Amino acid sequence: MTAAPTRRDARRRPAPSRTGFYVGQAVVIDLLLAVGAIAAWPIYRSTAFIVVVSAGISAGHVVAAMGVRWRWSGWWVALAALGAYLALGVPVAAAGSLSSADAALRALVSVATAPVTGWKDLLTLELPLGSYQATLAPTLLLFLGSAVAALSIAWRGTRWWMPAVAVSLVPAVFGVAFGARSLAAPLRVGPVAVQPETLVGIAALVTALVAVIWRTTDERRRALATASAATGVVRGPGGRRRGSAARAATAVGMVVVAIAAAAVWGPWALADQPRSVARSVVDPILELERAPSPLAAYRASFTDERYDETLFTVTASTGLDRVRLATLPFYDGRTVRAVDPVTGTADPMTSFTRVPSSLDESAAGAAVVTVRMGTGTGIWVPTIGALRAIAFEGPRAADFADGFFHNAATGGAIEIADPGLTAGDAYRLDVVPEPAAAPVASLVPSRTGPSLPAEAVPASLTEWIEAQQAGSGGSGLETLLDRLRSRGYLSHALQLTPGQTPSWLQDLGEGGFQSSRAGHSADRIGALFTQLLDREAEAPGGSDADLVAAVGDDEQFAVAGMIIADQLGFNARVVVGTRLASAEDLPVCDEGACRGGDLAAWIEVQDAAGRWTPIDVTPQHESFPSPDLEQRRDPENPTDVRRDEAEPVLPADASPADGDRPAQDAPDEQADLSALWTAVRIGGISLLAVVVLVGPLVTVLAIKALRRRGRRRRPDVAGRFTGGWEEYVDTAVDHGYPAPAHLTRQELALLFAQGADGGAGTRLATWADRSVFDVAPPSTEENDEFWRIVAAERSRFAAGKGFWARLRARLSLRSLLPRTRPRRR
């Protein structure tokens, strides 16, 4: 016969200590927060992130413990957490700003506004962020706030403790939502490939189950211990072990099934699938869409006013021969541009992001390049090679860093600070030199047909390609581009000023001037190839020197080369920049000083392996176009001009895309509004900080005022009395009085009086009871007197209390929360 599962002890045991409960609850919450830190690690990849997470969780423990120890209300806990965040923000989340008082002040402003504006930095910066400026401030606030909220709920809650587990999972959700657009490389464990994101999800699931099981087990153990201490009846250990084993087996089985399903199904389901995260749908607001294409303004650099102006000066080591200003991958038949006219900034080719730290720390062979600006290049920032990091110099370095955006896919960069880079501004680039260009003939196209729309490709261009019979692939592309360049003629102007020779024509030294229109629309490119076809029809079988007919410059020939490469199946793009060195007789920057006349445009072609190869397309200028073709003109019929009857006819405005730009009128003098803008900006930031800090407090006051107004203006008189009684009780509750639900109104009035004259409260209770139960409810005059007594009672509750006690009562949330009847023991 088995022993009884329970036994009675004459001595009652003391209740178990709460210290173990607090420590154990903190440990399981910390496990959940640690999983969130692992999920958010790829966003920063910096030791500063570990310091921020550790400081945030530790400060959260302290604030939550102080709130439990001194029984603070939710408002005081929130204010303490906010104070801890502001105190730790600069030294922990923006430690690099402690070098100067000015930088520390700016960092303090960034930390204070991070709860509202910090998400923008997290979504518009290129990952990893490192410890860039104050980007760690939102993470500090997240982990500190999650720790405070989760521990406060878990330590104080008896029944509603489950939200603590959900709050502890918020950092893990943050790591996923603000992470990279693409999945990390899978981890291989033997034949099984597991995504790191899957492992993070499994860890979050396991730790959440551990937290739930620990809490339920602890509550069961404490309930049994309390019952044992009260009754002396002790439950045998066998039942506890069997119950714990069953629950543990169930939990382990669930976890094993979930892990097996995720490991097998996850990689297959997520293969080649884009990852939808917050940065996938939020793009930086840039000036790209409003900025004109730099190729459209290309010819303006060859006027005598700008030809010898120094745009910028480059100090670089040997082996770096091209400076990139703008990369223009898209052509719509009118102009080439950096933004896709169809998809806009959603295309990866136009995904400009800020550079927080090093873009590719694993790259070897980095070089340092220094660029000092002259007259400048607008929003386009000169870069060389593959960018790793950029560091601006001077007093506006922080502004330039905030306004610098880089496109990793194209290598282009822009600066949108207002004002932008001006004369004297400088920056240092850490770059990786691009590999040596492969021979054009060795390139293999990545597709079998063109990608440009048919309306953007001139018919004369496709006709000319077919007439050359150059073949396909890299060899065909090399042949076509060589013939295009050798049968073209360089010209940067539509006409010459009588008696003057432009600087660009003097530097050429050979040949002569030939007129050419600006622009690179499909019509302009079509006219270029029409000239070639007409000349080939007149001189079939002639040499390249005999077939020179296409007149233009890099603006037209770069677009023509891009379309030719596209027709052969190559991805191609136009690059505007300068050359530091050239194997051909092409303009280069003398001693690194790049002038307006050194500006050039070339194309980059991508082969099947994904490599981009630069190809020069500048036409030759030694062989002048054949006079047989160029001297053909419409017959000139002499006309007698009567000057007294002649009327001048003004020409139509020329299109900037298809001709030389008309001279711009002198800009109107405008008032300097920079000081006003600075004041408005500072005022806006200050107002935003005030709204963040004071907004919740004002909201509570407004809710209570609207509630009081609604109660006093109820349509029926009886409702106004009951509403006034509710206002009386809520006021007492906000001032710390208990309001048990089982007491009558008369009993509550005596309870709120606490030894004082309870006549006022008793009158309120009597009137409220009459309004509900009496056949004839009180009159309107009595209602006014009722609400006057309610106001007097509110003053009585606040009398004798200090300022902070009265403010705490005004902001208390106790009256806004539902009050339930107490459970019977």
CSV table of C-alpha atoms in Angstrom, one decimal, residues 15-30 61 68 150-162 164 211-223:
chain,number,residue,atom,x,y,z
A,15,ALA,CA,6.3,32.0,3.0
A,16,PRO,CA,9.2,31.7,0.5
A,17,SER,CA,11.5,34.7,-0.1
A,18,ARG,CA,10.8,37.0,-3.0
A,19,THR,CA,14.5,37.6,-3.8
A,20,GLY,CA,14.8,34.4,-5.8
A,21,PHE,CA,11.7,35.4,-7.8
A,22,TYR,CA,13.1,38.8,-8.7
A,23,VAL,CA,16.5,37.4,-9.8
A,24,GLY,CA,15.0,34.5,-11.7
A,25,GLN,CA,12.5,36.8,-13.5
A,26,ALA,CA,15.3,39.2,-14.4
A,27,VAL,CA,17.4,36.3,-15.9
A,28,VAL,CA,14.7,35.0,-18.2
A,29,ILE,CA,13.9,38.6,-19.4
A,30,ASP,CA,17.6,39.2,-20.0
A,61,HIS,CA,17.2,46.9,-14.2
A,68,VAL,CA,9.2,48.4,-7.4
A,150,ALA,CA,9.3,44.1,-19.2
A,151,LEU,CA,10.7,44.0,-15.7
A,152,SER,CA,8.1,46.4,-14.2
A,153,ILE,CA,5.3,44.3,-15.6
A,154,ALA,CA,6.9,40.9,-14.6
A,155,TRP,CA,7.9,42.0,-11.1
A,156,ARG,CA,4.6,43.7,-10.3
A,157,GLY,CA,2.1,41.7,-12.2
A,158,THR,CA,0.3,38.8,-10.6
A,159,ARG,CA,-2.2,37.8,-13.3
A,160,TRP,CA,-1.2,40.0,-16.3
A,161,TRP,CA,2.5,39.2,-16.6
A,162,MET,CA,2.4,37.8,-20.2
A,164,ALA,CA,6.4,41.2,-20.3
A,211,ALA,CA,10.2,32.5,-19.8
A,212,VAL,CA,6.6,31.3,-19.8
A,213,ILE,CA,7.5,27.9,-18.3
A,214,TRP,CA,9.7,29.4,-15.6
A,215,ARG,CA,7.0,31.9,-14.6
A,216,THR,CA,4.2,29.4,-14.5
A,217,THR,CA,6.4,26.9,-12.6
A,218,ASP,CA,7.4,29.6,-10.1
A,219,GLU,CA,3.8,30.7,-9.6
A,220,ARG,CA,2.8,27.1,-9.0
A,221,ARG,CA,5.6,26.5,-6.6
A,222,ARG,CA,4.9,29.7,-4.7
A,223,ALA,CA,1.2,28.9,-4.5
